Each structure stands twice: as C-alpha cells, then as structure tokens.
Amino acid sequence: MSNLNEIVKINSSETGSFSAQKNRISFIIPETDDVVDLSKSYINVNMSLNGDGTNVSASNVSFTDNGAVTHSVHTSMLVKNVAVECSKKGLLESIRRADIYSSTKKQYEEDDEDKIDNNHLGLNAPRTKSKFALTPFRELNTDQASRELDHDVRIPLKDILGLGAVPQYDLSKFGRTKIACEFNFDKIASDFSLGAGDGAWTVDTNELGAMAPTAARSSGGDIDETVLKTTKTYEMEEWKDHSPFWVGQQLAVTRTDKVGAATVTVRLTAIAFDSASKQLQLTTTPSYGKSGDNAAISSITVVGVNPATNTLVINSSELVIEYNADKDAPSQVSIMTATTEEDNGANRTTLNKQYAIEPEAMGLIVALPQPLSIYSNKTFLSYRVSVDNEPLTNRDVDRASPLDYDRKARYMQNKGKSLACLREKQLNKTHAPRTNQANTVRYDALNNAILETLPITPGMKNLGLEINSQGGHEINDIVIFKEMIKSL
C-alpha cells in the first residue's frame, strides 16, 4: 500500500440495515505491512430519520435509559460490549458492559462544556436558553429550503477500547484484526423537538410562540393574512441561530380573526428579519386567517406540528482507519484496559462481599446501575473497600462527601488524568432552561460510581467491598471494572 497517512473506510462484515434485533457489527482489518493510528480511527454508524416530505421537523434520536428517561449521551455509550482479536496473538482485549464503563469515565473525565460540545457528532443536541436545539439529521435553513440528512454517528475507538489509544498498531506483527461490537440499538428511537407538546413554546411567558396581532385598519376589505410577526426580538447577528423557525416547518397557528377563533396548520415559505423592530416576519402558506375593516387578527400563538412520519433507519456501518506514513512501530504496545465482573446485591440495603481480582489490577470502578440503565445511578449511602483484608480508608466513605471526592481525585491521578467534573449527573435531552435559570438545570439524573486505586500484588488479591444503602434504594445490579495496564 502506498502509505502517506491514508484514510481507509472498511465496511462492516454484516450488511445493513441494523436494528434492536440485529445489533452485532464487526470489522476486519486485513494483514499488511502497514502501521495504523488507532487513536485517530473511529466507527461510523450511518442513520437517517425519514419524514413524509411535507413537514421538515427538528428530528433527532433519543437514547432512553432506565426504560423511561431520555438523555444526551456520548456516542461511545452506544456500544454495549466490544472485543478485539488478531490472527497472530489471539484475543487482545474484551470489555463487557463497555457502555457503563464509558458513561462512568466520561462523567469524571469531561467537564460540562466537553459533554455538550461532543453532541454535534452524536444523536442530538442539548438545549440552550434559546430553547432551539439543532439536529445533525436536518439542514434547517432560514433563507432556502430545509432538508433531511443522513448522519454518520461517530464512535472513536479510543473511547471504547484501550487499544484504541494506540497510535502505532503494526499489522505485520498482529496480523488480521477483527473488532466486534454489540450495540445498544434497543435504547434508541426517533424523536423530535419543537413539536406541538414542546414546553419551549410556552416557557418564559410564551415568548417563542407569541405573535403580534395584525395591524388595525379601517379600509381595504378582507385580506388573507400570510405574514406572522414574532413578539420576541432578536439581534441581527444571532437570529438565525437562536430562532426556532425555518423554511419548510409546519406550525399550528391559534388566532381570532373576523370569522372567529380557530387553529390552522401552515407551512413556512420564507423568513425575514426586520432590522427596525428586531422581530421576525414569517411567511406562511396557506393563509393563517382573514382580517377585515376594523377586524384585526388577535390572540395569535404558534406551536410546532408533530411529524406525521419520523422513521429511524440504521443504514450501515463502517470503520474509518488512518494509516501512518511512518511504518516504524514499537516491538510491543501497552494499553489501559479493564476486565468486568457482574454481580447482584439481591435487593438488600447492605452488601459485604469478597472478590478475587487480578494481581495487576491498579484501578477499580464499581457501578450500581438501576434496571435497564447504563449509568451508576443508585443512591447509596456509603462504601468501604479493602484489599487482602487491609482497608483503603480508616472509615466508611460517605457518598458525595469530601472524602469521596478525594478518593475520586486520587483514582484519576493514578491514571495520569485530571478530575474534570464532579457534578455526577447526566445531561437531560428534553429540558429547556428558563432565561433566569443556569444551564446546569439540564443535568438531572444521578450518575455516581465508586472509584478507587488498588495496589499491584504478586498474586491474586482479595477485594472486600462493603456498600450501605437505604430502603427504596436497595442494591441489585453491581458491575465491577478492574483496570490494568496490559502489554501486547
């Protein structure tokens, strides 16, 4: 291969489309004498949200956690289980419940802004105070026709695999390499924002959905009105980004005209900014009402119209790899990976168990997810960890206490990383902050885990785990990740 930092796309071994039932996808990198930069490689999952061609809605994809709550998630959380094997060295890495592992790491390694900034490559965009959430599945325009888009959901290998952080992966030494993933496609579904029931239209005293009455006049006869004027004002340099309106959007207009009160459905054909009043002028088809002499149209409000068709299709998947121009690679590589152990607390409020774990394990994550969840969202009271009957602390560690935060900072330092966030809550996809609220109100779902450092020992070590909870928050699912450095 002519190799000057070439980027190559490898189609999945399985043909699309994919679904909740067909959710296993694998990729095969052929053996060559080349070196691959896995740290710049990623998986693309191509998705589309097919509408009916009449109403271009702000469609996106929701990720439903715990059977009910939708959140904005990092794309790595789409991968439930992942494994890598090669023809010359066998199994290189296997991480079960990679989704829980990723959600926990991202919680503490990324700050609030990092979590928001990553969404443009994901499933949706979280709301800001403008109430208007952009979507990667639509091109929503104010000056030309809007349109539907296929979207590649990008999953960096470094976010799901320790091997994914390796910049020099030598295919001549490892051979034919297979990456196999099981996806959480059962947790995603089509969704949309700014529809009929979206509270963004009515929050903050109806500012988004309130329209100005038509001008009063005494002559001219009946006129079919086709221009709506917002009561909310916008600035010239930001109205296109902060406006919840676009060409091709359907609106339900409630108004009182000379005939009486009614609600009609219209479609926006043009949007203009009035620099004098700083209001938006929305041109509709058909007319939204009839005005007459001394009969202005009043009490005008609008909301979005739910899309009649909004079908999620997972079209295909591909692995995008970057080959290094330099073919020199080290004789071996070291990766930070984890093994997984799953257990159950049998619905008790107190857990006190022993686990045999690997000698080389240097980091510990204990996640306590609720049923069907990928987050450690159990409201436990305290914990204590011991290794070979030696407690790591001289007292119980209360959840969300200074000692708990200190243990988490120590864990991150042991991995050579900084502790970026201690919010320990997940970003809610649907919440639209009021203008007098901080953006942090968007974080509503608990996501806290037990993080500890472990001593490296000459043989298998005995891990003692004690967790105390309370009624209503009984301990059930327990997922333990034992982190270690592995040389390949």
GROMACS .gro file of C-alpha atoms in nm:
model
  488
    1MET     CA    1   0.000   0.000   0.000
    2SER     CA    2   0.118   0.349  -0.083
    3ASN     CA    3   0.103   0.489   0.267
    4LEU     CA    4   0.101   0.864   0.323
    5ASN     CA    5  -0.134   0.900   0.616
    6GLU     CA    6  -0.409   0.748   0.407
    7ILE     CA    7  -0.759   0.720   0.545
    8VAL     CA    8  -0.938   0.399   0.453
    9LYS     CA    9  -1.300   0.302   0.511
   10ILE     CA   10  -1.379  -0.063   0.584
   11ASN     CA   11  -1.739  -0.175   0.557
   12SER     CA   12  -1.881  -0.391   0.832
   13SER     CA   13  -1.877  -0.767   0.778
   14GLU     CA   14  -2.255  -0.766   0.828
   15THR     CA   15  -2.476  -0.587   0.579
   16GLY     CA   16  -2.725  -0.322   0.694
   17SER     CA   17  -2.975  -0.217   0.784
   18PHE     CA   18  -2.942  -0.279   1.159
   19SER     CA   19  -3.195  -0.285   1.441
   20ALA     CA   20  -3.250  -0.377   1.806
   21GLN     CA   21  -3.257  -0.743   1.699
   22LYS     CA   22  -2.970  -0.715   1.452
   23ASN     CA   23  -2.721  -0.529   1.669
   24ARG     CA   24  -2.390  -0.714   1.632
   25ILE     CA   25  -2.143  -0.548   1.396
   26SER     CA   26  -1.782  -0.644   1.326
   27PHE     CA   27  -1.498  -0.509   1.114
   28ILE     CA   28  -1.190  -0.683   0.978
   29ILE     CA   29  -0.862  -0.500   0.915
   30PRO     CA   30  -0.658  -0.712   0.672
   31GLU     CA   31  -0.299  -0.808   0.746
   32THR     CA   32  -0.046  -0.588   0.565
   33ASP     CA   33   0.297  -0.444   0.644
   34ASP     CA   34   0.137  -0.112   0.740
   35VAL     CA   35   0.102   0.069   1.072
   36VAL     CA   36  -0.239   0.203   1.176
   37ASP     CA   37  -0.304   0.500   1.403
   38LEU     CA   38  -0.595   0.365   1.606
   39SER     CA   39  -0.612   0.682   1.815
   40LYS     CA   40  -0.744   0.865   1.507
   41SER     CA   41  -0.968   0.581   1.389
   42TYR     CA   42  -1.339   0.554   1.452
   43ILE     CA   43  -1.661   0.369   1.374
   44ASN     CA   44  -1.932   0.541   1.172
   45VAL     CA   45  -2.292   0.428   1.214
   46ASN     CA   46  -2.498   0.586   0.939
   47MET     CA   47  -2.854   0.670   1.041
   48SER     CA   48  -3.144   0.856   0.884
   49LEU     CA   49  -3.476   0.988   1.007
   50ASN     CA   50  -3.721   0.963   0.721
   51GLY     CA   51  -4.006   1.214   0.717
   52ASP     CA   52  -4.306   1.250   0.488
   53GLY     CA   53  -4.164   1.536   0.279
   54THR     CA   54  -4.434   1.776   0.399
   55ASN     CA   55  -4.315   1.887   0.739
   56VAL     CA   56  -3.941   1.928   0.790
   57SER     CA   57  -3.922   1.880   1.166
   58ALA     CA   58  -3.629   1.913   1.407
   59SER     CA   59  -3.592   1.535   1.422
   60ASN     CA   60  -3.325   1.367   1.629
   61VAL     CA   61  -3.257   1.039   1.805
   62SER     CA   62  -3.333   0.981   2.171
   63PHE     CA   63  -3.140   0.743   2.394
   64THR     CA   64  -3.377   0.601   2.653
   65ASP     CA   65  -3.216   0.498   2.979
   66ASN     CA   66  -3.377   0.305   3.263
   67GLY     CA   67  -3.678   0.240   3.042
   68ALA     CA   68  -3.807   0.598   3.058
   69VAL     CA   69  -3.564   0.892   3.077
   70THR     CA   70  -3.401   1.033   2.763
   71HIS     CA   71  -3.052   1.178   2.785
   72SER     CA   72  -2.788   1.330   2.565
   73VAL     CA   73  -2.517   1.066   2.561
   74HIS     CA   74  -2.169   1.032   2.424
   75THR     CA   75  -2.162   0.811   2.116
   76SER     CA   76  -1.937   0.556   2.289
   77MET     CA   77  -2.235   0.459   2.505
   78LEU     CA   78  -2.399   0.304   2.200
   79VAL     CA   79  -2.152   0.017   2.231
   80LYS     CA   80  -2.261  -0.236   2.493
   81ASN     CA   81  -1.983  -0.494   2.454
   82VAL     CA   82  -1.664  -0.487   2.248
   83ALA     CA   83  -1.376  -0.724   2.174
   84VAL     CA   84  -1.063  -0.725   1.955
   85GLU     CA   85  -0.876  -1.031   1.833
   86CYS     CA   86  -0.599  -1.083   1.580
   87SER     CA   87  -0.464  -1.374   1.381
   88LYS     CA   88  -0.114  -1.373   1.534
   89LYS     CA   89  -0.177  -1.305   1.903
   90GLY     CA   90  -0.535  -1.411   1.960
   91LEU     CA   91  -0.766  -1.212   2.188
   92LEU     CA   92  -0.620  -0.868   2.258
   93GLU     CA   93  -0.897  -0.701   2.454
   94SER     CA   94  -1.254  -0.765   2.561
   95ILE     CA   95  -1.472  -0.527   2.761
   96ARG     CA   96  -1.820  -0.629   2.867
   97ARG     CA   97  -2.062  -0.352   2.958
   98ALA     CA   98  -1.845  -0.102   2.778
   99ASP     CA   99  -2.144   0.135   2.785
  100ILE     CA  100  -2.143   0.157   3.166
  101TYR     CA  101  -1.764   0.178   3.168
  102SER     CA  102  -1.770   0.465   2.919
  103SER     CA  103  -2.053   0.656   3.090
  104THR     CA  104  -1.862   0.645   3.419
  105LYS     CA  105  -1.531   0.757   3.273
  106LYS     CA  106  -1.690   1.037   3.071
  107GLN     CA  107  -1.872   1.159   3.381
  108TYR     CA  108  -1.544   1.240   3.556
  109GLU     CA  109  -1.302   1.297   3.265
  110GLU     CA  110  -1.507   1.560   3.077
  111ASP     CA  111  -1.644   1.887   3.208
  112ASP     CA  112  -1.991   2.020   3.129
  113GLU     CA  113  -1.884   2.203   2.814
  114ASP     CA  114  -1.697   1.900   2.679
  115LYS     CA  115  -2.011   1.690   2.719
  116ILE     CA  116  -2.215   1.945   2.523
  117ASP     CA  117  -1.955   2.009   2.251
  118ASN     CA  118  -1.937   1.642   2.151
  119ASN     CA  119  -2.305   1.625   2.059
  120HIS     CA  120  -2.264   1.752   1.701
  121LEU     CA  121  -2.121   1.410   1.613
  122GLY     CA  122  -2.387   1.226   1.808
  123LEU     CA  123  -2.759   1.167   1.823
  124ASN     CA  124  -2.894   1.509   1.920
  125ALA     CA  125  -2.801   1.845   2.063
  126PRO     CA  126  -2.889   1.956   2.416
  127ARG     CA  127  -3.098   2.266   2.457
  128THR     CA  128  -2.963   2.607   2.545
  129LYS     CA  129  -3.153   2.907   2.676
  130SER     CA  130  -3.253   2.993   2.320
  131LYS     CA  131  -3.475   2.677   2.351
  132PHE     CA  132  -3.377   2.583   1.997
  133ALA     CA  133  -3.189   2.254   1.968
  134LEU     CA  134  -3.006   2.191   1.644
  135THR     CA  135  -3.013   1.843   1.497
  136PRO     CA  136  -2.747   1.664   1.291
  137PHE     CA  137  -3.024   1.487   1.094
  138ARG     CA  138  -3.163   1.803   0.934
  139GLU     CA  139  -3.035   2.107   0.750
  140LEU     CA  140  -3.269   2.374   0.887
  141ASN     CA  141  -3.241   2.691   0.680
  142THR     CA  142  -3.393   3.037   0.709
  143ASP     CA  143  -3.312   3.151   0.354
  144GLN     CA  144  -3.368   2.837   0.144
  145ALA     CA  145  -3.548   2.505   0.158
  146SER     CA  146  -3.464   2.286   0.457
  147ARG     CA  147  -3.387   1.921   0.400
  148GLU     CA  148  -3.337   1.582   0.562
  149LEU     CA  149  -2.985   1.441   0.601
  150ASP     CA  150  -2.828   1.104   0.659
  151HIS     CA  151  -2.592   1.134   0.953
  152ASP     CA  152  -2.278   0.941   1.048
  153VAL     CA  153  -2.274   0.887   1.423
  154ARG     CA  154  -1.903   0.877   1.503
  155ILE     CA  155  -1.764   0.648   1.776
  156PRO     CA  156  -1.388   0.699   1.833
  157LEU     CA  157  -1.208   0.373   1.904
  158LYS     CA  158  -1.015   0.540   2.187
  159ASP     CA  159  -1.345   0.589   2.372
  160ILE     CA  160  -1.444   0.221   2.371
  161LEU     CA  161  -1.110   0.036   2.375
  162GLY     CA  162  -0.777   0.073   2.548
  163LEU     CA  163  -0.626  -0.047   2.221
  164GLY     CA  164  -0.800   0.247   2.054
  165ALA     CA  165  -0.546   0.485   2.210
  166VAL     CA  166  -0.251   0.317   2.033
  167PRO     CA  167  -0.101   0.544   1.763
  168GLN     CA  168   0.121   0.273   1.611
  169TYR     CA  169  -0.059  -0.057   1.563
  170ASP     CA  170   0.163  -0.279   1.348
  171LEU     CA  171  -0.048  -0.503   1.124
  172SER     CA  172   0.254  -0.714   1.028
  173LYS     CA  173   0.304  -0.811   1.395
  174PHE     CA  174  -0.060  -0.850   1.495
  175GLY     CA  175  -0.198  -0.978   1.165
  176ARG     CA  176  -0.558  -0.978   1.051
  177THR     CA  177  -0.754  -0.790   1.316
  178LYS     CA  178  -1.123  -0.818   1.399
  179ILE     CA  179  -1.319  -0.564   1.605
  180ALA     CA  180  -1.656  -0.697   1.718
  181CYS     CA  181  -1.924  -0.479   1.881
  182GLU     CA  182  -2.267  -0.531   2.028
  183PHE     CA  183  -2.473  -0.212   2.012
  184ASN     CA  184  -2.748  -0.063   2.227
  185PHE     CA  185  -2.981  -0.013   1.931
  186ASP     CA  186  -3.272  -0.120   2.151
  187LYS     CA  187  -3.226   0.200   2.352
  188ILE     CA  188  -3.253   0.447   2.063
  189ALA     CA  189  -3.563   0.572   1.883
  190SER     CA  190  -3.674   0.855   1.659
  191ASP     CA  191  -3.762   1.177   1.837
  192PHE     CA  192  -3.805   1.546   1.762
  193SER     CA  193  -3.800   1.882   1.936
  194LEU     CA  194  -4.021   2.191   1.898
  195GLY     CA  195  -4.331   1.982   1.828
  196ALA     CA  196  -4.685   2.054   1.948
  197GLY     CA  197  -4.627   1.947   2.307
  198ASP     CA  198  -4.284   2.102   2.349
  199GLY     CA  199  -4.276   2.328   2.654
  200ALA     CA  200  -4.021   2.554   2.486
  201TRP     CA  201  -4.307   2.730   2.306
  202THR     CA  202  -4.474   2.836   2.629
  203VAL     CA  203  -4.190   2.867   2.880
  204ASP     CA  204  -4.093   3.223   2.980
  205THR     CA  205  -4.441   3.368   2.917
  206ASN     CA  206  -4.499   3.225   2.569
  207GLU     CA  207  -4.210   3.422   2.422
  208LEU     CA  208  -4.129   3.177   2.143
  209GLY     CA  209  -4.487   3.104   2.038
  210ALA     CA  210  -4.640   3.451   2.085
  211MET     CA  211  -4.710   3.650   1.768
  212ALA     CA  212  -4.807   4.016   1.726
  213PRO     CA  213  -5.165   4.099   1.616
  214THR     CA  214  -5.212   4.222   1.261
  215ALA     CA  215  -5.225   4.596   1.211
  216ALA     CA  216  -5.561   4.762   1.263
  217ARG     CA  217  -5.710   4.929   0.954
  218SER     CA  218  -6.040   5.086   0.857
  219SER     CA  219  -6.047   5.013   0.485
  220GLY     CA  220  -5.927   4.772   0.221
  221GLY     CA  221  -6.178   4.492   0.274
  222ASP     CA  222  -6.100   4.134   0.366
  223ILE     CA  223  -5.737   4.018   0.338
  224ASP     CA  224  -5.595   3.667   0.372
  225GLU     CA  225  -5.301   3.720   0.606
  226THR     CA  226  -4.984   3.525   0.531
  227VAL     CA  227  -4.718   3.704   0.739
  228LEU     CA  228  -4.675   3.634   1.109
  229LYS     CA  229  -4.465   3.869   1.322
  230THR     CA  230  -4.294   3.750   1.640
  231THR     CA  231  -4.326   3.942   1.964
  232LYS     CA  232  -3.983   3.818   2.072
  233THR     CA  233  -3.697   4.028   1.940
  234TYR     CA  234  -3.364   3.900   1.812
  235GLU     CA  235  -3.026   4.052   1.739
  236MET     CA  236  -2.911   4.080   1.379
  237GLU     CA  237  -2.600   3.866   1.426
  238GLU     CA  238  -2.770   3.579   1.610
  239TRP     CA  239  -3.129   3.546   1.498
  240LYS     CA  240  -3.059   3.266   1.252
  241ASP     CA  241  -2.902   3.057   1.530
  242HIS     CA  242  -3.150   3.144   1.806
  243SER     CA  243  -3.474   3.142   1.610
  244PRO     CA  244  -3.694   2.832   1.643
  245PHE     CA  245  -3.824   2.880   1.286
  246TRP     CA  246  -3.705   2.752   0.949
  247VAL     CA  247  -3.828   2.722   0.591
  248GLY     CA  248  -4.038   2.409   0.542
  249GLN     CA  249  -4.154   2.397   0.905
  250GLN     CA  250  -4.521   2.336   0.982
  251LEU     CA  251  -4.685   2.544   1.256
  252ALA     CA  252  -5.022   2.523   1.425
  253VAL     CA  253  -5.149   2.882   1.447
  254THR     CA  254  -5.419   2.961   1.702
  255ARG     CA  255  -5.584   3.301   1.642
  256THR     CA  256  -5.903   3.500   1.643
  257ASP     CA  257  -5.990   3.658   1.310
  258LYS     CA  258  -6.304   3.824   1.176
  259VAL     CA  259  -6.468   3.484   1.140
  260GLY     CA  260  -6.385   3.367   1.493
  261ALA     CA  261  -6.132   3.167   1.695
  262ALA     CA  262  -5.967   2.868   1.531
  263THR     CA  263  -5.641   2.678   1.488
  264VAL     CA  264  -5.497   2.626   1.140
  265THR     CA  265  -5.188   2.446   1.013
  266VAL     CA  266  -4.949   2.640   0.790
  267ARG     CA  267  -4.607   2.589   0.639
  268LEU     CA  268  -4.330   2.849   0.643
  269THR     CA  269  -4.205   2.950   0.299
  270ALA     CA  270  -3.984   3.247   0.392
  271ILE     CA  271  -3.835   3.417   0.698
  272ALA     CA  272  -3.717   3.777   0.714
  273PHE     CA  273  -3.556   3.991   0.985
  274ASP     CA  274  -3.697   4.340   1.046
  275SER     CA  275  -3.391   4.541   1.149
  276ALA     CA  276  -3.603   4.829   1.278
  277SER     CA  277  -3.819   4.629   1.520
  278LYS     CA  278  -3.578   4.331   1.555
  279GLN     CA  279  -3.874   4.100   1.501
  280LEU     CA  280  -3.903   3.810   1.258
  281GLN     CA  281  -4.155   3.804   0.975
  282LEU     CA  282  -4.273   3.455   0.889
  283THR     CA  283  -4.441   3.399   0.553
  284THR     CA  284  -4.692   3.113   0.555
  285THR     CA  285  -4.884   2.900   0.312
  286PRO     CA  286  -5.178   2.887   0.319
  287SER     CA  287  -5.314   3.196   0.492
  288TYR     CA  288  -5.346   3.167   0.869
  289GLY     CA  289  -5.655   3.389   0.893
  290LYS     CA  290  -5.868   3.662   0.744
  291SER     CA  291  -5.860   4.025   0.856
  292GLY     CA  292  -6.111   4.292   0.757
  293ASP     CA  293  -6.202   4.654   0.805
  294ASN     CA  294  -6.176   4.722   1.180
  295ALA     CA  295  -6.121   4.348   1.233
  296ALA     CA  296  -5.755   4.273   1.304
  297ILE     CA  297  -5.640   3.921   1.381
  298SER     CA  298  -5.555   3.892   1.751
  299SER     CA  299  -5.450   3.643   2.021
  300ILE     CA  300  -5.204   3.477   1.783
  301THR     CA  301  -4.985   3.196   1.915
  302VAL     CA  302  -4.798   2.919   1.737
  303VAL     CA  303  -4.657   2.579   1.824
  304GLY     CA  304  -4.482   2.322   1.610
  305VAL     CA  305  -4.658   2.035   1.437
  306ASN     CA  306  -4.551   1.682   1.519
  307PRO     CA  307  -4.412   1.499   1.215
  308ALA     CA  308  -4.661   1.250   1.072
  309THR     CA  309  -4.371   1.024   0.976
  310ASN     CA  310  -4.039   1.011   1.160
  311THR     CA  311  -3.881   0.671   1.096
  312LEU     CA  312  -3.535   0.585   1.229
  313VAL     CA  313  -3.329   0.369   0.993
  314ILE     CA  314  -2.981   0.244   1.085
  315ASN     CA  315  -2.848   0.215   0.733
  316SER     CA  316  -2.491   0.089   0.755
  317SER     CA  317  -2.167   0.095   0.948
  318GLU     CA  318  -1.802   0.135   0.858
  319LEU     CA  319  -1.464   0.151   1.028
  320VAL     CA  320  -1.255   0.453   0.932
  321ILE     CA  321  -0.884   0.394   0.992
  322GLU     CA  322  -0.581   0.613   0.936
  323TYR     CA  323  -0.256   0.457   0.822
  324ASN     CA  324   0.070   0.603   0.949
  325ALA     CA  325   0.316   0.731   0.692
  326ASP     CA  326   0.593   0.608   0.923
  327LYS     CA  327   0.598   0.229   0.934
  328ASP     CA  328   0.826   0.213   1.236
  329ALA     CA  329   0.641   0.071   1.535
  330PRO     CA  330   0.750  -0.044   1.882
  331SER     CA  331   0.805  -0.414   1.942
  332GLN     CA  332   0.518  -0.414   2.190
  333VAL     CA  333   0.246  -0.172   2.298
  334SER     CA  334   0.090  -0.112   2.638
  335ILE     CA  335  -0.277  -0.033   2.686
  336MET     CA  336  -0.503   0.059   2.976
  337THR     CA  337  -0.792  -0.186   2.971
  338ALA     CA  338  -1.041  -0.342   3.210
  339THR     CA  339  -1.197  -0.675   3.291
  340THR     CA  340  -1.559  -0.689   3.401
  341GLU     CA  341  -1.735  -0.875   3.679
  342GLU     CA  342  -2.112  -0.858   3.719
  343ASP     CA  343  -2.292  -0.941   4.041
  344ASN     CA  344  -2.622  -0.877   4.217
  345GLY     CA  345  -2.696  -0.744   4.563
  346ALA     CA  346  -3.019  -0.945   4.592
  347ASN     CA  347  -3.225  -0.634   4.672
  348ARG     CA  348  -3.055  -0.580   5.008
  349THR     CA  349  -2.965  -0.247   5.169
  350THR     CA  350  -2.624  -0.374   5.281
  351LEU     CA  351  -2.363  -0.555   5.072
  352ASN     CA  352  -2.050  -0.714   5.214
  353LYS     CA  353  -1.875  -0.942   4.967
  354GLN     CA  354  -1.531  -1.064   4.868
  355TYR     CA  355  -1.397  -1.084   4.512
  356ALA     CA  356  -1.076  -1.236   4.377
  357ILE     CA  357  -0.920  -0.995   4.130
  358GLU     CA  358  -0.614  -0.989   3.910
  359PRO     CA  359  -0.269  -0.907   4.058
  360GLU     CA  360  -0.208  -0.631   3.801
  361ALA     CA  361  -0.539  -0.451   3.867
  362MET     CA  362  -0.449  -0.092   3.963
  363GLY     CA  363  -0.787   0.083   3.939
  364LEU     CA  364  -1.138  -0.005   4.048
  365ILE     CA  365  -1.477   0.119   3.929
  366VAL     CA  366  -1.790  -0.011   4.098
  367ALA     CA  367  -2.109   0.091   3.918
  368LEU     CA  368  -2.455   0.040   4.063
  369PRO     CA  369  -2.698   0.082   3.772
  370GLN     CA  370  -3.074   0.061   3.802
  371PRO     CA  371  -3.253  -0.189   3.573
  372LEU     CA  372  -3.200  -0.121   3.200
  373SER     CA  373  -2.962   0.165   3.279
  374ILE     CA  374  -2.608   0.237   3.158
  375TYR     CA  375  -2.542   0.480   3.446
  376SER     CA  376  -2.434   0.417   3.803
  377ASN     CA  377  -2.746   0.585   3.935
  378LYS     CA  378  -2.813   0.412   4.267
  379THR     CA  379  -2.843   0.650   4.565
  380PHE     CA  380  -2.633   0.451   4.813
  381LEU     CA  381  -2.515   0.597   5.145
  382SER     CA  382  -2.155   0.488   5.190
  383TYR     CA  383  -1.892   0.231   5.096
  384ARG     CA  384  -1.562   0.087   5.209
  385VAL     CA  385  -1.303  -0.111   5.016
  386SER     CA  386  -1.028  -0.339   5.145
  387VAL     CA  387  -0.751  -0.532   4.971
  388ASP     CA  388  -0.629  -0.854   5.132
  389ASN     CA  389  -0.818  -0.754   5.448
  390GLU     CA  390  -0.642  -0.415   5.466
  391PRO     CA  391  -0.896  -0.126   5.445
  392LEU     CA  392  -0.803   0.151   5.199
  393THR     CA  393  -0.960   0.412   5.430
  394ASN     CA  394  -0.984   0.442   5.808
  395ARG     CA  395  -1.362   0.492   5.795
  396ASP     CA  396  -1.662   0.448   5.569
  397VAL     CA  397  -1.666   0.679   5.265
  398ASP     CA  398  -1.996   0.869   5.256
  399ARG     CA  399  -2.131   0.928   4.907
  400ALA     CA  400  -2.077   1.285   4.779
  401SER     CA  401  -1.856   1.369   5.079
  402PRO     CA  402  -1.515   1.542   5.071
  403LEU     CA  403  -1.352   1.203   5.132
  404ASP     CA  404  -1.546   1.052   4.840
  405TYR     CA  405  -1.429   1.333   4.610
  406ASP     CA  406  -1.073   1.291   4.738
  407ARG     CA  407  -1.081   0.920   4.653
  408LYS     CA  408  -1.205   1.003   4.304
  409ALA     CA  409  -0.929   1.263   4.253
  410ARG     CA  410  -0.673   1.007   4.373
  411TYR     CA  411  -0.806   0.750   4.129
  412MET     CA  412  -0.779   0.995   3.836
  413GLN     CA  413  -0.429   1.099   3.940
  414ASN     CA  414  -0.324   0.734   3.947
  415LYS     CA  415  -0.431   0.709   3.582
  416GLY     CA  416  -0.240   1.025   3.490
  417LYS     CA  417  -0.558   1.222   3.427
  418SER     CA  418  -0.721   1.522   3.591
  419LEU     CA  419  -1.062   1.514   3.757
  420ALA     CA  420  -1.267   1.737   3.527
  421CYS     CA  421  -1.619   1.713   3.670
  422LEU     CA  422  -1.786   1.623   3.998
  423ARG     CA  423  -2.143   1.705   3.901
  424GLU     CA  424  -2.228   1.334   3.895
  425LYS     CA  425  -2.544   1.392   3.696
  426GLN     CA  426  -2.637   1.318   3.337
  427LEU     CA  427  -2.749   1.572   3.076
  428ASN     CA  428  -3.124   1.562   3.015
  429LYS     CA  429  -3.210   1.580   2.646
  430THR     CA  430  -3.552   1.744   2.675
  431HIS     CA  431  -3.516   2.012   2.941
  432ALA     CA  432  -3.522   2.371   2.817
  433PRO     CA  433  -3.378   2.611   3.079
  434ARG     CA  434  -3.573   2.926   3.158
  435THR     CA  435  -3.393   3.254   3.098
  436ASN     CA  436  -3.347   3.304   3.473
  437GLN     CA  437  -3.204   2.955   3.524
  438ALA     CA  438  -2.847   2.834   3.497
  439ASN     CA  439  -2.772   2.588   3.220
  440THR     CA  440  -2.683   2.336   3.490
  441VAL     CA  441  -3.054   2.262   3.548
  442ARG     CA  442  -3.028   2.042   3.240
  443TYR     CA  443  -2.838   1.786   3.450
  444ASP     CA  444  -3.099   1.583   3.632
  445ALA     CA  445  -3.014   1.211   3.654
  446LEU     CA  446  -2.770   1.073   3.907
  447ASN     CA  447  -2.451   0.916   3.769
  448ASN     CA  448  -2.211   0.836   4.051
  449ALA     CA  449  -1.977   0.542   4.096
  450ILE     CA  450  -1.718   0.414   4.340
  451LEU     CA  451  -1.364   0.489   4.219
  452GLU     CA  452  -1.058   0.353   4.398
  453THR     CA  453  -0.690   0.283   4.335
  454LEU     CA  454  -0.553  -0.062   4.403
  455PRO     CA  455  -0.203  -0.188   4.486
  456ILE     CA  456  -0.035  -0.416   4.235
  457THR     CA  457   0.035  -0.750   4.405
  458PRO     CA  458   0.245  -1.058   4.321
  459GLY     CA  459  -0.062  -1.283   4.315
  460MET     CA  460  -0.438  -1.274   4.302
  461LYS     CA  461  -0.573  -1.031   4.561
  462ASN     CA  462  -0.884  -1.041   4.772
  463LEU     CA  463  -1.108  -0.738   4.725
  464GLY     CA  464  -1.351  -0.662   5.008
  465LEU     CA  465  -1.646  -0.447   4.910
  466GLU     CA  466  -1.895  -0.308   5.161
  467ILE     CA  467  -2.180  -0.086   5.046
  468ASN     CA  468  -2.453   0.063   5.266
  469SER     CA  469  -2.779   0.190   5.122
  470GLN     CA  470  -3.133   0.252   5.249
  471GLY     CA  471  -3.492   0.144   5.192
  472GLY     CA  472  -3.616   0.237   4.848
  473HIS     CA  473  -3.260   0.224   4.713
  474GLU     CA  474  -3.184  -0.144   4.756
  475ILE     CA  475  -2.871  -0.282   4.590
  476ASN     CA  476  -2.928  -0.500   4.287
  477ASP     CA  477  -2.706  -0.484   3.977
  478ILE     CA  478  -2.335  -0.446   4.051
  479VAL     CA  479  -2.081  -0.402   3.771
  480ILE     CA  480  -1.714  -0.406   3.871
  481PHE     CA  481  -1.443  -0.286   3.631
  482LYS     CA  482  -1.086  -0.384   3.720
  483GLU     CA  483  -0.843  -0.162   3.532
  484MET     CA  484  -0.490  -0.268   3.447
  485ILE     CA  485  -0.206  -0.199   3.210
  486LYS     CA  486  -0.165  -0.477   2.957
  487SER     CA  487   0.137  -0.528   2.729
  488LEU     CA  488   0.073  -0.669   2.382
   0.00000   0.00000   0.00000
